[in-house]
Short mmCIF file of C-alpha atoms and ligand atoms in Angstrom, two decimals:
data_model
loop_
_atom_site.label_atom_id
_atom_site.label_comp_id
_atom_site.label_asym_id
_atom_site.label_seq_id
_atom_site.Cartn_x
_atom_site.Cartn_y
_atom_site.Cartn_z
CA MET B 11 -48.51 33.24 62.20
CA LYS B 12 -50.87 30.32 61.81
CA ILE B 13 -53.22 32.42 59.80
CA ILE B 14 -50.44 33.55 57.49
CA ILE B 15 -49.28 29.98 56.85
CA VAL B 16 -52.79 28.75 56.24
CA THR B 17 -53.61 31.56 53.83
CA THR B 18 -50.31 31.19 51.96
CA CYS B 19 -51.02 27.48 51.58
CA LEU B 20 -54.48 28.23 50.36
CA ILE B 21 -53.10 30.55 47.73
CA ILE B 22 -50.00 28.58 46.74
CA LEU B 23 -51.28 25.02 46.81
CA PRO B 24 -53.95 25.28 44.16
CA CYS B 25 -51.49 27.27 42.08
CA LEU B 26 -48.87 24.55 42.41
CA ILE B 27 -51.31 21.95 41.18
CA LYS B 28 -52.54 24.21 38.43
CA CYS B 29 -49.07 25.35 37.37
CA GLU B 30 -47.86 21.79 37.28
CA ASP B 31 -50.94 20.88 35.25
CA LYS B 32 -50.16 23.69 32.83
CA SER B 33 -46.69 22.37 32.13
CA PHE B 34 -48.26 19.00 31.36
CA LEU B 35 -50.49 20.78 28.88
CA LYS B 36 -47.59 21.95 26.75
CA ILE B 37 -47.58 20.31 23.31
CA PRO B 38 -44.06 18.95 22.75
CA ASN B 39 -42.29 20.35 19.70
CA ASN B 40 -41.85 16.93 18.16
CA LEU B 41 -45.52 15.92 18.52
CA LYS B 42 -47.24 16.19 15.15
CA ILE B 43 -50.89 17.24 15.17
CA GLY B 44 -52.93 16.32 12.10
CA ALA B 45 -56.27 15.18 10.76
CA ALA B 46 -57.56 12.15 8.88
CA THR B 47 -60.00 10.99 6.22
CA SER B 48 -60.38 7.92 4.02
CA ALA B 49 -60.90 7.52 0.29
CA TYR B 50 -64.41 6.07 0.10
CA GLN B 51 -65.69 8.38 2.81
CA ILE B 52 -64.71 11.64 1.07
CA GLU B 53 -63.65 11.26 -2.55
CA GLY B 54 -66.79 10.56 -4.58
CA GLY B 55 -65.87 10.28 -8.26
CA TRP B 56 -66.91 6.65 -8.00
CA ASN B 57 -67.07 6.08 -11.77
CA THR B 58 -64.68 8.70 -13.17
CA SER B 59 -62.35 7.79 -16.02
CA ASP B 60 -61.31 4.15 -15.86
CA LYS B 61 -61.77 3.60 -12.12
CA GLY B 62 -62.83 0.09 -11.18
CA GLN B 63 -65.78 -0.67 -8.89
CA SER B 64 -65.00 -1.20 -5.26
CA ASN B 65 -66.68 -3.49 -2.75
CA TRP B 66 -68.25 -0.37 -1.18
CA ASP B 67 -69.66 0.86 -4.51
CA ASP B 68 -71.31 -2.52 -4.88
CA PHE B 69 -72.42 -2.82 -1.24
CA THR B 70 -74.05 0.60 -1.04
CA HIS B 71 -75.71 0.22 -4.45
CA SER B 72 -76.99 -3.33 -4.06
CA LYS B 73 -77.71 -3.39 -0.30
CA SER B 74 -78.68 0.21 0.39
CA HIS B 75 -81.12 -1.04 3.05
CA LEU B 76 -78.07 -1.79 5.20
CA ILE B 77 -77.09 1.91 5.15
CA LEU B 78 -79.10 3.85 7.72
CA ASP B 79 -80.15 6.67 5.36
CA GLY B 80 -79.84 4.58 2.18
CA SER B 81 -77.00 6.80 1.01
CA ASN B 82 -73.63 6.03 -0.57
CA GLY B 83 -70.22 7.52 -1.35
CA ASP B 84 -70.88 8.19 -5.06
CA ILE B 85 -70.20 11.89 -4.51
CA ALA B 86 -69.54 12.08 -0.76
CA CYS B 87 -67.56 15.30 -0.11
CA ASP B 88 -66.53 15.42 -3.79
CA SER B 89 -62.92 15.64 -2.65
CA PHE B 90 -61.97 14.05 -5.96
CA ASN B 91 -62.64 17.50 -7.41
CA LYS B 92 -62.21 19.68 -4.34
CA TYR B 93 -58.90 18.41 -2.97
CA LYS B 94 -57.17 21.78 -3.35
CA GLU B 95 -59.77 23.45 -1.20
CA ASP B 96 -59.45 20.63 1.36
CA VAL B 97 -55.69 21.05 1.58
CA GLN B 98 -56.29 24.78 2.16
CA LEU B 99 -58.68 23.90 5.01
CA LEU B 100 -55.97 21.77 6.59
CA LYS B 101 -53.46 24.55 6.12
CA ASN B 102 -55.80 27.05 7.79
CA VAL B 103 -55.77 25.02 11.01
CA GLY B 104 -52.00 24.63 10.90
CA PHE B 105 -52.00 20.84 10.82
CA ASN B 106 -48.60 19.16 10.49
CA HIS B 107 -49.91 16.08 8.73
CA TYR B 108 -52.88 14.75 6.81
CA ARG B 109 -53.80 11.08 6.87
CA LEU B 110 -55.54 9.97 3.65
CA SER B 111 -56.14 6.59 2.07
CA ILE B 112 -55.82 5.23 -1.45
CA ASN B 113 -58.71 3.64 -3.30
CA TRP B 114 -57.19 0.46 -4.74
CA ALA B 115 -59.74 0.24 -7.57
CA ARG B 116 -59.04 3.84 -8.61
CA ILE B 117 -55.43 3.03 -9.49
CA LEU B 118 -55.84 -0.62 -10.55
CA PRO B 119 -59.09 -0.68 -12.55
CA THR B 120 -59.03 -4.46 -13.06
CA GLY B 121 -58.10 -5.02 -9.41
CA PHE B 122 -54.78 -6.47 -10.53
CA ALA B 123 -51.44 -4.89 -11.39
CA ASN B 124 -51.72 -5.64 -15.12
CA LYS B 125 -53.26 -2.23 -15.75
CA ILE B 126 -52.45 1.00 -13.95
CA SER B 127 -54.81 3.95 -14.26
CA LYS B 128 -52.91 7.08 -15.24
CA GLU B 129 -55.73 9.29 -13.99
CA GLY B 130 -55.94 7.42 -10.72
CA ILE B 131 -52.24 7.77 -10.00
CA GLN B 132 -52.35 11.40 -11.10
CA TYR B 133 -55.11 12.20 -8.64
CA TYR B 134 -53.08 11.01 -5.66
CA LYS B 135 -49.94 12.69 -7.01
CA ASN B 136 -51.88 15.94 -7.19
CA VAL B 137 -53.14 15.60 -3.63
CA ILE B 138 -49.69 14.76 -2.29
CA ASP B 139 -48.01 17.58 -4.25
CA GLU B 140 -50.62 20.03 -3.00
CA LEU B 141 -49.98 18.92 0.59
CA HIS B 142 -46.22 19.35 0.21
CA SER B 143 -46.66 22.77 -1.34
CA GLN B 144 -48.51 23.81 1.84
CA GLY B 145 -45.96 22.18 4.15
CA ILE B 146 -48.29 19.37 5.23
CA GLU B 147 -46.90 15.86 5.55
CA PRO B 148 -48.95 13.04 3.97
CA PHE B 149 -49.58 9.87 5.99
CA VAL B 150 -50.95 7.34 3.51
CA THR B 151 -53.13 4.29 4.25
CA LEU B 152 -53.13 1.51 1.66
CA PHE B 153 -56.37 -0.10 2.82
CA HIS B 154 -59.19 1.73 4.57
CA TRP B 155 -61.92 -0.83 3.95
CA ASP B 156 -62.34 -0.53 0.17
CA ILE B 157 -61.00 -3.21 -2.18
CA PRO B 158 -61.67 -3.88 -5.89
CA ASN B 159 -65.04 -5.54 -6.25
CA VAL B 160 -63.65 -8.32 -8.46
CA ILE B 161 -61.42 -9.38 -5.59
CA ALA B 162 -64.24 -8.95 -3.07
CA LYS B 163 -66.39 -11.27 -5.17
CA MET B 164 -63.73 -13.95 -4.96
CA GLY B 165 -63.87 -13.91 -1.20
CA GLY B 166 -62.01 -10.69 -0.47
CA TRP B 167 -59.94 -11.03 2.68
CA THR B 168 -61.09 -14.62 3.22
CA ASN B 169 -59.27 -15.70 0.05
CA GLU B 170 -55.58 -16.17 0.81
CA LEU B 171 -54.59 -15.07 -2.72
CA ILE B 172 -55.41 -11.53 -1.67
CA VAL B 173 -52.05 -11.55 0.13
CA ASP B 174 -50.34 -11.56 -3.29
CA TYR B 175 -52.75 -9.14 -4.91
CA PHE B 176 -52.45 -6.68 -2.05
CA THR B 177 -48.66 -6.86 -2.27
CA ASP B 178 -48.76 -6.21 -6.04
CA TYR B 179 -51.01 -3.20 -5.43
CA ALA B 180 -48.76 -1.88 -2.67
CA ARG B 181 -45.71 -2.18 -4.93
CA VAL B 182 -47.38 0.00 -7.55
CA VAL B 183 -48.27 2.57 -4.90
CA PHE B 184 -44.73 2.65 -3.47
CA ARG B 185 -43.21 2.93 -6.92
CA GLU B 186 -45.51 5.74 -8.05
CA LEU B 187 -46.10 7.70 -4.85
CA GLY B 188 -43.39 6.47 -2.51
CA PRO B 189 -40.77 9.10 -3.31
CA LYS B 190 -43.07 11.71 -1.72
CA VAL B 191 -44.48 9.74 1.25
CA LYS B 192 -42.60 8.96 4.45
CA VAL B 193 -45.35 7.51 6.67
CA TRP B 194 -47.39 4.50 5.55
CA ILE B 195 -50.26 2.65 7.20
CA THR B 196 -50.80 -0.78 5.65
CA LEU B 197 -54.27 -1.58 7.02
CA ASN B 198 -56.84 0.51 8.87
CA GLU B 199 -58.46 -1.26 11.80
CA PRO B 200 -58.25 -4.84 10.54
CA ASN B 201 -59.87 -5.90 13.82
CA VAL B 202 -62.96 -3.80 13.08
CA ASP B 203 -63.24 -4.49 9.36
CA CYS B 204 -62.86 -8.29 9.68
CA SER B 205 -65.68 -8.42 12.22
CA GLU B 206 -68.00 -5.96 10.55
CA ALA B 207 -67.53 -7.33 7.02
CA TYR B 208 -67.52 -11.09 7.59
CA ASP B 209 -69.06 -11.75 11.03
CA LYS B 210 -71.73 -9.07 10.71
CA GLU B 211 -73.36 -7.17 7.87
CA THR B 212 -72.28 -3.64 8.67
CA HIS B 213 -69.32 -3.49 6.25
CA ALA B 214 -69.06 -4.73 2.66
CA PRO B 215 -69.75 -7.53 1.83
CA GLY B 216 -71.81 -8.12 5.01
CA LEU B 217 -71.46 -11.89 5.11
CA ASN B 218 -72.92 -12.47 8.57
CA MET B 219 -70.78 -15.50 9.47
CA PRO B 220 -70.06 -14.97 13.16
CA GLY B 221 -66.90 -16.53 14.53
CA ILE B 222 -65.67 -17.85 11.17
CA GLY B 223 -65.21 -15.14 8.55
CA SER B 224 -63.51 -12.66 10.84
CA TYR B 225 -60.72 -15.06 11.81
CA MET B 226 -60.08 -16.09 8.19
CA CYS B 227 -59.96 -12.43 7.26
CA GLY B 228 -57.63 -11.58 10.14
CA HIS B 229 -55.27 -14.41 9.25
CA ASN B 230 -54.88 -13.13 5.70
CA MET B 231 -54.65 -9.49 6.74
CA LEU B 232 -51.77 -10.32 9.09
CA LYS B 233 -49.97 -12.11 6.27
CA ALA B 234 -50.68 -9.29 3.82
CA HIS B 235 -49.46 -6.65 6.26
CA ALA B 236 -46.23 -8.58 6.88
CA ARG B 237 -45.61 -9.22 3.18
CA VAL B 238 -46.00 -5.55 2.33
CA TYR B 239 -43.79 -4.51 5.24
CA ARG B 240 -41.03 -6.90 4.16
CA MET B 241 -41.40 -6.11 0.45
CA TYR B 242 -40.92 -2.40 1.29
CA GLN B 243 -37.74 -3.19 3.26
CA GLU B 244 -36.33 -5.17 0.35
CA GLU B 245 -37.38 -3.01 -2.57
CA PHE B 246 -37.92 0.55 -1.37
CA LYS B 247 -36.49 1.26 2.07
CA LYS B 248 -33.04 2.21 0.81
CA THR B 249 -34.26 4.72 -1.73
CA GLN B 250 -37.46 5.99 -0.05
CA ASN B 251 -36.68 5.60 3.65
CA GLY B 252 -40.27 5.71 4.88
CA ILE B 253 -41.80 4.06 7.93
CA LEU B 254 -44.62 1.51 7.95
CA GLY B 255 -47.17 0.45 10.53
CA ILE B 256 -50.73 -0.75 10.97
CA SER B 257 -53.54 1.07 12.77
CA ILE B 258 -55.48 -0.96 15.30
CA SER B 259 -58.82 0.20 16.68
CA SER B 260 -58.33 0.12 20.46
CA SER B 261 -60.87 0.90 23.08
CA TYR B 262 -59.71 0.80 26.67
CA TRP B 263 -61.35 -1.85 28.83
CA PHE B 264 -61.67 -1.28 32.59
CA SER B 265 -62.19 -4.42 34.71
CA LYS B 266 -65.44 -3.73 36.52
CA ASN B 267 -64.96 -6.09 39.47
CA LYS B 268 -61.96 -5.97 41.80
CA ASN B 269 -61.93 -9.77 42.05
CA GLU B 270 -61.54 -10.10 38.26
CA PRO B 271 -58.64 -7.74 37.56
CA GLU B 272 -57.75 -9.67 34.38
CA SER B 273 -61.07 -9.23 32.56
CA GLY B 274 -60.09 -5.91 30.95
CA ASP B 275 -56.93 -7.39 29.52
CA ILE B 276 -58.79 -10.45 28.20
CA ALA B 277 -61.10 -8.13 26.28
CA PHE B 278 -58.05 -6.21 25.03
CA GLN B 279 -56.30 -9.42 23.88
CA ASN B 280 -59.35 -10.55 21.93
CA GLY B 281 -60.15 -7.15 20.45
CA CYS B 282 -56.64 -5.82 19.75
CA GLY B 283 -54.09 -8.47 20.80
CA TRP B 284 -55.51 -10.49 17.90
CA PHE B 285 -53.38 -8.23 15.64
CA LEU B 286 -50.93 -6.79 18.14
CA ASN B 287 -49.51 -10.00 19.57
CA PRO B 288 -48.46 -11.47 16.19
CA ILE B 289 -46.73 -8.22 15.20
CA PHE B 290 -45.51 -6.54 18.39
CA SER B 291 -44.90 -9.24 21.01
CA LYS B 292 -41.65 -11.06 21.73
CA ASP B 293 -43.11 -14.49 20.94
CA GLY B 294 -45.42 -13.51 18.09
CA ASP B 295 -48.58 -15.47 17.14
CA TYR B 296 -52.11 -14.94 18.48
CA PRO B 297 -52.46 -14.15 22.20
CA PRO B 298 -52.42 -17.43 24.20
CA ILE B 299 -55.75 -16.61 25.91
CA MET B 300 -57.42 -16.03 22.54
CA ARG B 301 -56.03 -19.28 21.13
CA LYS B 302 -57.14 -21.24 24.21
CA ARG B 303 -60.68 -19.92 24.33
CA ILE B 304 -61.44 -20.21 20.61
CA ASP B 305 -59.93 -23.71 20.48
CA GLU B 306 -62.09 -24.79 23.43
CA ASN B 307 -65.24 -23.19 22.08
CA SER B 308 -64.68 -24.70 18.62
CA LYS B 309 -64.33 -28.16 20.13
CA LEU B 310 -67.53 -27.83 22.14
CA GLU B 311 -69.32 -26.72 19.00
CA GLY B 312 -68.21 -29.89 17.22
CA HIS B 313 -65.67 -28.35 14.85
CA PRO B 314 -62.92 -30.79 13.89
CA LYS B 315 -60.46 -27.86 13.89
CA SER B 316 -60.30 -24.53 15.68
CA ARG B 317 -62.17 -21.69 14.02
CA LEU B 318 -59.02 -19.65 14.61
CA PRO B 319 -56.56 -20.70 11.87
CA VAL B 320 -53.04 -21.75 12.84
CA PHE B 321 -49.83 -20.04 11.67
CA SER B 322 -46.82 -22.16 10.75
CA PRO B 323 -43.64 -21.36 12.73
CA GLU B 324 -42.29 -19.70 9.57
CA TRP B 325 -45.26 -17.34 9.35
CA ILE B 326 -45.01 -16.52 13.06
CA GLU B 327 -41.40 -15.43 12.55
CA TYR B 328 -42.22 -13.63 9.30
CA ILE B 329 -45.02 -11.53 10.84
CA LYS B 330 -43.21 -10.74 14.08
CA GLY B 331 -41.54 -7.33 14.21
CA THR B 332 -43.10 -5.94 11.03
CA PHE B 333 -43.54 -2.40 12.34
CA ASP B 334 -41.70 0.89 12.60
CA TYR B 335 -44.29 2.43 14.95
CA PHE B 336 -47.41 1.45 16.90
CA GLY B 337 -50.54 2.86 15.20
CA VAL B 338 -53.71 3.26 17.19
CA ASN B 339 -57.22 4.64 16.60
CA HIS B 340 -58.98 5.40 19.84
CA TYR B 341 -62.42 6.79 20.69
CA SER B 342 -64.04 5.16 23.70
CA SER B 343 -63.89 2.73 26.65
CA ARG B 344 -65.92 -0.04 28.27
CA TYR B 345 -66.25 -1.92 31.53
CA THR B 346 -65.69 -5.68 31.45
CA GLU B 347 -66.89 -8.66 33.50
CA ASN B 348 -66.15 -12.34 33.14
CA VAL B 349 -68.96 -14.56 31.90
CA PRO B 350 -68.89 -17.87 33.79
CA TYR B 351 -67.44 -20.71 31.74
CA ASN B 352 -69.79 -23.60 31.07
CA ASN B 353 -68.08 -26.81 29.95
CA ILE B 354 -71.01 -27.85 27.81
CA THR B 355 -71.61 -24.67 25.87
CA GLY B 356 -68.37 -22.81 26.44
CA TRP B 357 -68.86 -19.06 26.37
CA TYR B 358 -71.65 -17.44 24.44
CA ASP B 359 -68.88 -15.76 22.51
CA ASP B 360 -65.18 -16.33 22.24
CA THR B 361 -64.02 -13.62 24.60
CA GLY B 362 -65.90 -14.91 27.64
CA ILE B 363 -66.35 -11.25 28.53
CA ILE B 364 -69.38 -9.05 28.78
CA GLU B 365 -69.01 -5.31 28.20
CA SER B 366 -70.96 -2.49 29.79
CA VAL B 367 -70.85 1.29 30.17
CA ASN B 368 -71.30 3.84 32.88
CA GLN B 369 -74.58 5.63 32.19
CA SER B 370 -73.07 8.85 33.51
CA TRP B 371 -70.46 8.95 30.71
CA PRO B 372 -71.35 11.72 28.21
CA ARG B 373 -72.10 10.51 24.67
CA GLY B 374 -71.56 11.50 21.06
CA ALA B 375 -74.07 10.89 18.28
CA SER B 376 -72.59 7.46 17.51
CA SER B 377 -74.28 4.85 19.70
CA TRP B 378 -70.89 3.46 20.77
CA LEU B 379 -69.17 6.77 21.46
CA TYR B 380 -69.10 7.25 25.23
CA VAL B 381 -66.74 9.99 26.35
CA VAL B 382 -64.15 8.46 28.68
CA PRO B 383 -60.96 10.53 28.48
CA GLU B 384 -59.11 8.57 31.18
CA GLY B 385 -59.22 5.58 28.81
CA ILE B 386 -56.74 7.09 26.35
CA GLY B 387 -54.20 7.73 29.13
CA GLU B 388 -54.55 4.17 30.39
CA LEU B 389 -54.24 2.83 26.85
CA LEU B 390 -51.05 4.76 26.14
CA ARG B 391 -49.47 3.57 29.40
CA LYS B 392 -50.52 0.00 28.66
CA ILE B 393 -48.88 0.16 25.23
CA LYS B 394 -45.72 1.60 26.78
CA ASN B 395 -45.55 -1.10 29.45
CA ASP B 396 -46.73 -4.15 27.51
CA TYR B 397 -45.00 -3.50 24.18
CA ASN B 398 -41.63 -2.09 25.21
CA ASN B 399 -42.28 1.63 24.82
CA PRO B 400 -42.70 1.83 21.03
CA PRO B 401 -43.15 5.09 19.11
CA ILE B 402 -46.94 5.57 19.08
CA TYR B 403 -48.89 7.20 16.27
CA ILE B 404 -52.45 8.07 17.28
CA LEU B 405 -54.05 7.91 13.84
CA GLU B 406 -57.67 8.67 14.81
CA ASN B 407 -59.52 10.30 17.68
CA GLY B 408 -62.74 12.27 17.35
CA TYR B 409 -66.32 13.02 18.25
CA SER B 410 -69.65 12.83 16.39
CA ASN B 411 -72.64 15.16 16.14
CA TYR B 412 -76.01 14.26 14.65
CA GLY B 413 -76.36 14.78 10.93
CA ASN B 414 -79.73 16.53 11.17
CA GLU B 415 -78.15 19.45 13.04
CA THR B 416 -75.55 21.79 11.62
CA ASN B 417 -73.74 22.10 14.94
CA ILE B 418 -71.43 24.91 13.97
CA ASN B 419 -70.92 25.63 17.67
CA ASP B 420 -69.52 22.20 18.43
CA ILE B 421 -68.57 22.82 22.04
CA ASN B 422 -69.07 19.11 22.80
CA ARG B 423 -66.39 18.27 20.25
CA ILE B 424 -64.01 20.83 21.75
CA ASP B 425 -64.65 19.39 25.23
CA TYR B 426 -64.01 15.88 23.92
CA LEU B 427 -60.80 16.77 22.09
CA TYR B 428 -59.57 18.85 25.02
CA SER B 429 -60.16 16.11 27.58
CA TYR B 430 -58.60 13.38 25.42
CA MET B 431 -55.62 15.50 24.40
CA LYS B 432 -55.11 16.43 28.04
CA GLU B 433 -54.88 12.77 29.09
CA MET B 434 -52.54 12.15 26.16
CA LEU B 435 -50.27 15.04 27.12
CA VAL B 436 -50.08 13.84 30.73
CA ALA B 437 -49.16 10.37 29.43
CA ILE B 438 -46.41 11.98 27.35
CA ASN B 439 -45.11 14.72 29.64
CA ARG B 440 -45.50 12.94 32.98
CA ASP B 441 -45.33 9.23 32.14
CA GLY B 442 -42.89 9.23 29.24
CA CYS B 443 -45.16 7.63 26.63
CA ASN B 444 -43.48 7.96 23.26
CA VAL B 445 -46.33 9.54 21.25
CA LYS B 446 -45.16 11.00 17.94
CA ALA B 447 -48.45 11.99 16.30
CA TYR B 448 -52.02 12.84 17.22
CA THR B 449 -54.62 12.77 14.45
CA VAL B 450 -58.17 14.12 14.60
CA TRP B 451 -60.94 12.18 12.89
CA SER B 452 -62.04 14.04 10.82
CA VAL B 453 -61.34 17.17 8.79
CA LEU B 454 -64.70 16.94 7.06
CA ASP B 455 -68.10 15.48 7.75
CA ASN B 456 -68.13 12.41 5.53
CA PHE B 457 -69.80 9.12 4.59
CA GLU B 458 -69.90 7.35 7.95
CA TRP B 459 -70.18 3.79 6.55
CA SER B 460 -73.41 2.03 7.60
CA LYS B 461 -74.53 5.26 9.31
CA GLY B 462 -74.45 7.15 5.99
CA TYR B 463 -74.52 10.89 6.63
CA THR B 464 -76.43 10.68 9.91
CA GLU B 465 -73.32 11.06 12.07
CA ARG B 466 -70.84 13.89 11.59
CA PHE B 467 -67.23 13.75 12.76
CA GLY B 468 -65.93 16.81 10.86
CA ILE B 469 -64.36 19.90 12.33
CA TYR B 470 -65.68 21.35 9.06
CA HIS B 471 -69.39 20.94 8.36
CA VAL B 472 -70.23 19.73 4.84
CA ASP B 473 -73.56 20.52 3.20
CA PHE B 474 -74.46 17.25 1.46
CA ASN B 475 -77.67 18.77 0.09
CA HIS B 476 -75.80 21.32 -1.97
CA GLU B 477 -74.02 20.36 -5.17
CA ASN B 478 -70.99 22.43 -4.09
CA ARG B 479 -70.68 20.35 -0.92
CA THR B 480 -69.99 23.63 0.85
CA ARG B 481 -67.53 23.38 3.74
CA THR B 482 -68.09 25.56 6.83
CA PRO B 483 -65.70 25.68 9.76
CA ARG B 484 -67.13 24.68 13.10
CA LEU B 485 -65.97 26.36 16.31
CA SER B 486 -63.52 23.51 16.89
CA VAL B 487 -61.53 24.80 13.92
CA ALA B 488 -60.82 28.11 15.68
CA TRP B 489 -60.01 26.33 18.94
CA LEU B 490 -57.65 23.82 17.32
CA THR B 491 -55.95 26.55 15.30
CA GLU B 492 -55.13 28.37 18.54
CA VAL B 493 -53.96 25.18 20.29
CA ILE B 494 -51.64 24.28 17.42
CA ARG B 495 -50.34 27.84 17.08
CA SER B 496 -49.58 28.32 20.79
CA LYS B 497 -48.56 24.69 21.41
CA GLN B 498 -50.56 24.90 24.60
CA LEU B 499 -53.75 22.98 25.28
CA ILE B 500 -56.55 25.23 26.55
CA SER B 501 -60.10 24.38 27.57
CA PHE B 502 -63.14 25.83 25.86
CA ASP B 503 -63.72 28.22 28.79
CA GLU B 504 -60.20 29.61 28.56
CA PHE B 505 -60.58 29.91 24.80
CA LYS B 506 -63.89 31.71 25.17
CA ALA B 507 -62.55 34.14 27.75
CA LYS B 508 -59.60 35.06 25.52
CA PHE B 509 -60.95 34.95 22.01
CA MET B 510 -64.73 35.18 21.91
C1 LIG E 2 -63.11 4.58 12.65
O1 LIG E 2 -63.56 3.38 13.13
C2 LIG E 2 -62.89 4.44 11.18
O2 LIG E 2 -61.55 4.14 10.90
C3 LIG E 2 -63.37 5.61 10.39
O3 LIG E 2 -63.39 5.30 9.04
C4 LIG E 2 -64.71 6.06 10.91
O4 LIG E 2 -65.26 7.07 10.15
C5 LIG E 2 -64.53 6.52 12.32
O5 LIG E 2 -63.96 5.53 13.11
C6 LIG E 2 -65.81 6.96 13.02
O6 LIG E 2 -66.68 5.91 13.23
O7 LIG E 2 -67.16 0.31 21.49
O8 LIG E 2 -67.42 -2.07 21.63
O9 LIG E 2 -69.27 -0.72 20.88
C7 LIG E 2 -63.95 3.31 14.44
C8 LIG E 2 -64.76 2.09 14.49
C9 LIG E 2 -66.74 1.86 15.55
C10 LIG E 2 -64.84 0.60 16.23
C11 LIG E 2 -67.44 1.46 16.75
C12 LIG E 2 -65.52 0.21 17.48
C13 LIG E 2 -67.67 0.10 18.52
C14 LIG E 2 -67.27 -1.07 19.32
N1 LIG E 2 -65.33 1.85 15.76
N2 LIG E 2 -66.96 0.22 17.27
S1 LIG E 2 -67.81 -0.88 20.92
#
């Protein structure tokens, strides 16, 4: 008797766990699976017809020493000419949506709305029509780090007038392309771009003004986002009925020490709350902890005013609630520890947090890309709990290989996507997180900003040495195609056993 019970348990128990797991691994019917790119990273055609110069054209041409391989996006994947083929590649995988971005200077050659480029508009119309003809839904980003160089030269995002210029540009885009687009992203990763462009020198224009430029930039980006959101509601919502959001780059931060359980959230508030709190919280404005620490640090440094600008009550109200969904780009996680506060020097930086990693975490080719799948589950639950269970659009998630290898058999990428999608599906199916879309970065290998072509995120390999920019599917294409077709997440081993 005993033996029978024990053996039945041994057989049934693991099955119960596994079977339960399997039901978590079902992809819900209403979860859209797609892939993303951005204009400067794939288009090329940098000086076709009447296109204006962008800040990235200027940056890569005049400061090529800041790009790891000295390269640029002049041709990139040549998607300006090869967009039909690219849409076919998306179709082959069975993606529901494609996230692309618009190059502001391509449609407004002077930077301003006094002149609209017919060719520029036509290009994006062609791409969007091609997507629709293949049953793929466009998600369109208005700003993915490239702005007209004339505006960049006048201070870019540190000049408050950009709020008006960005709104004028957005109005042209909505008018021309809006009838065929239902999902908009105003700004891609403002938290990353503000820091990299103005505090550091990794994004155009590379100002290197730590602790000053990024906060000016963020202040104006928040205003610009809100203005565009509200302008759409007033002028286009009735006729076009799209949804708008912003995509914030969010790592997950694990408090390293039990006696400092708040350190992870402090890092989150400084890294993401910077943009999330003003838009998504009940009270609006910057996170109180961020305000407090930057004010204190500024004072100790002898600044007459805080380096973090102040919103008027009107702006706080105006920015609050300007979202239809919660957009998030997620790749990796960190540990956090508090740095002791010193009332003479403050903190060595405004967060008062030091980040570290677990050396046993697997890594991608990007120095920052540690593989920590549990982080995405924690992040989704945090968003659900802290921001009142909003609809979540995951707008980027992906893995990099080294550019000097072809890596057609990208098993590491499959493992990464599998483990992250698994955590996401558990957060949806078990914990009730309201995730509406999951988007792989990226369809194609592309110009990886200051890393040039040395890091490759594509599920399709691109041969940048060949004038055809030949695209070749990696193994992850076959795996993803099967996952999307069957609506069931399977590991690489299961895939191999069945299909290889
Ligand atoms: C995205 O940014 C971009 O939107 C996309 O254009 C780009 O190609 C893609 O990622 C791949 O890089 O973990 O503390 O060391 C992601 C930008 C870069 C932001 C690394 C966080 C590391 C911070 N991320 N950065 S940390």
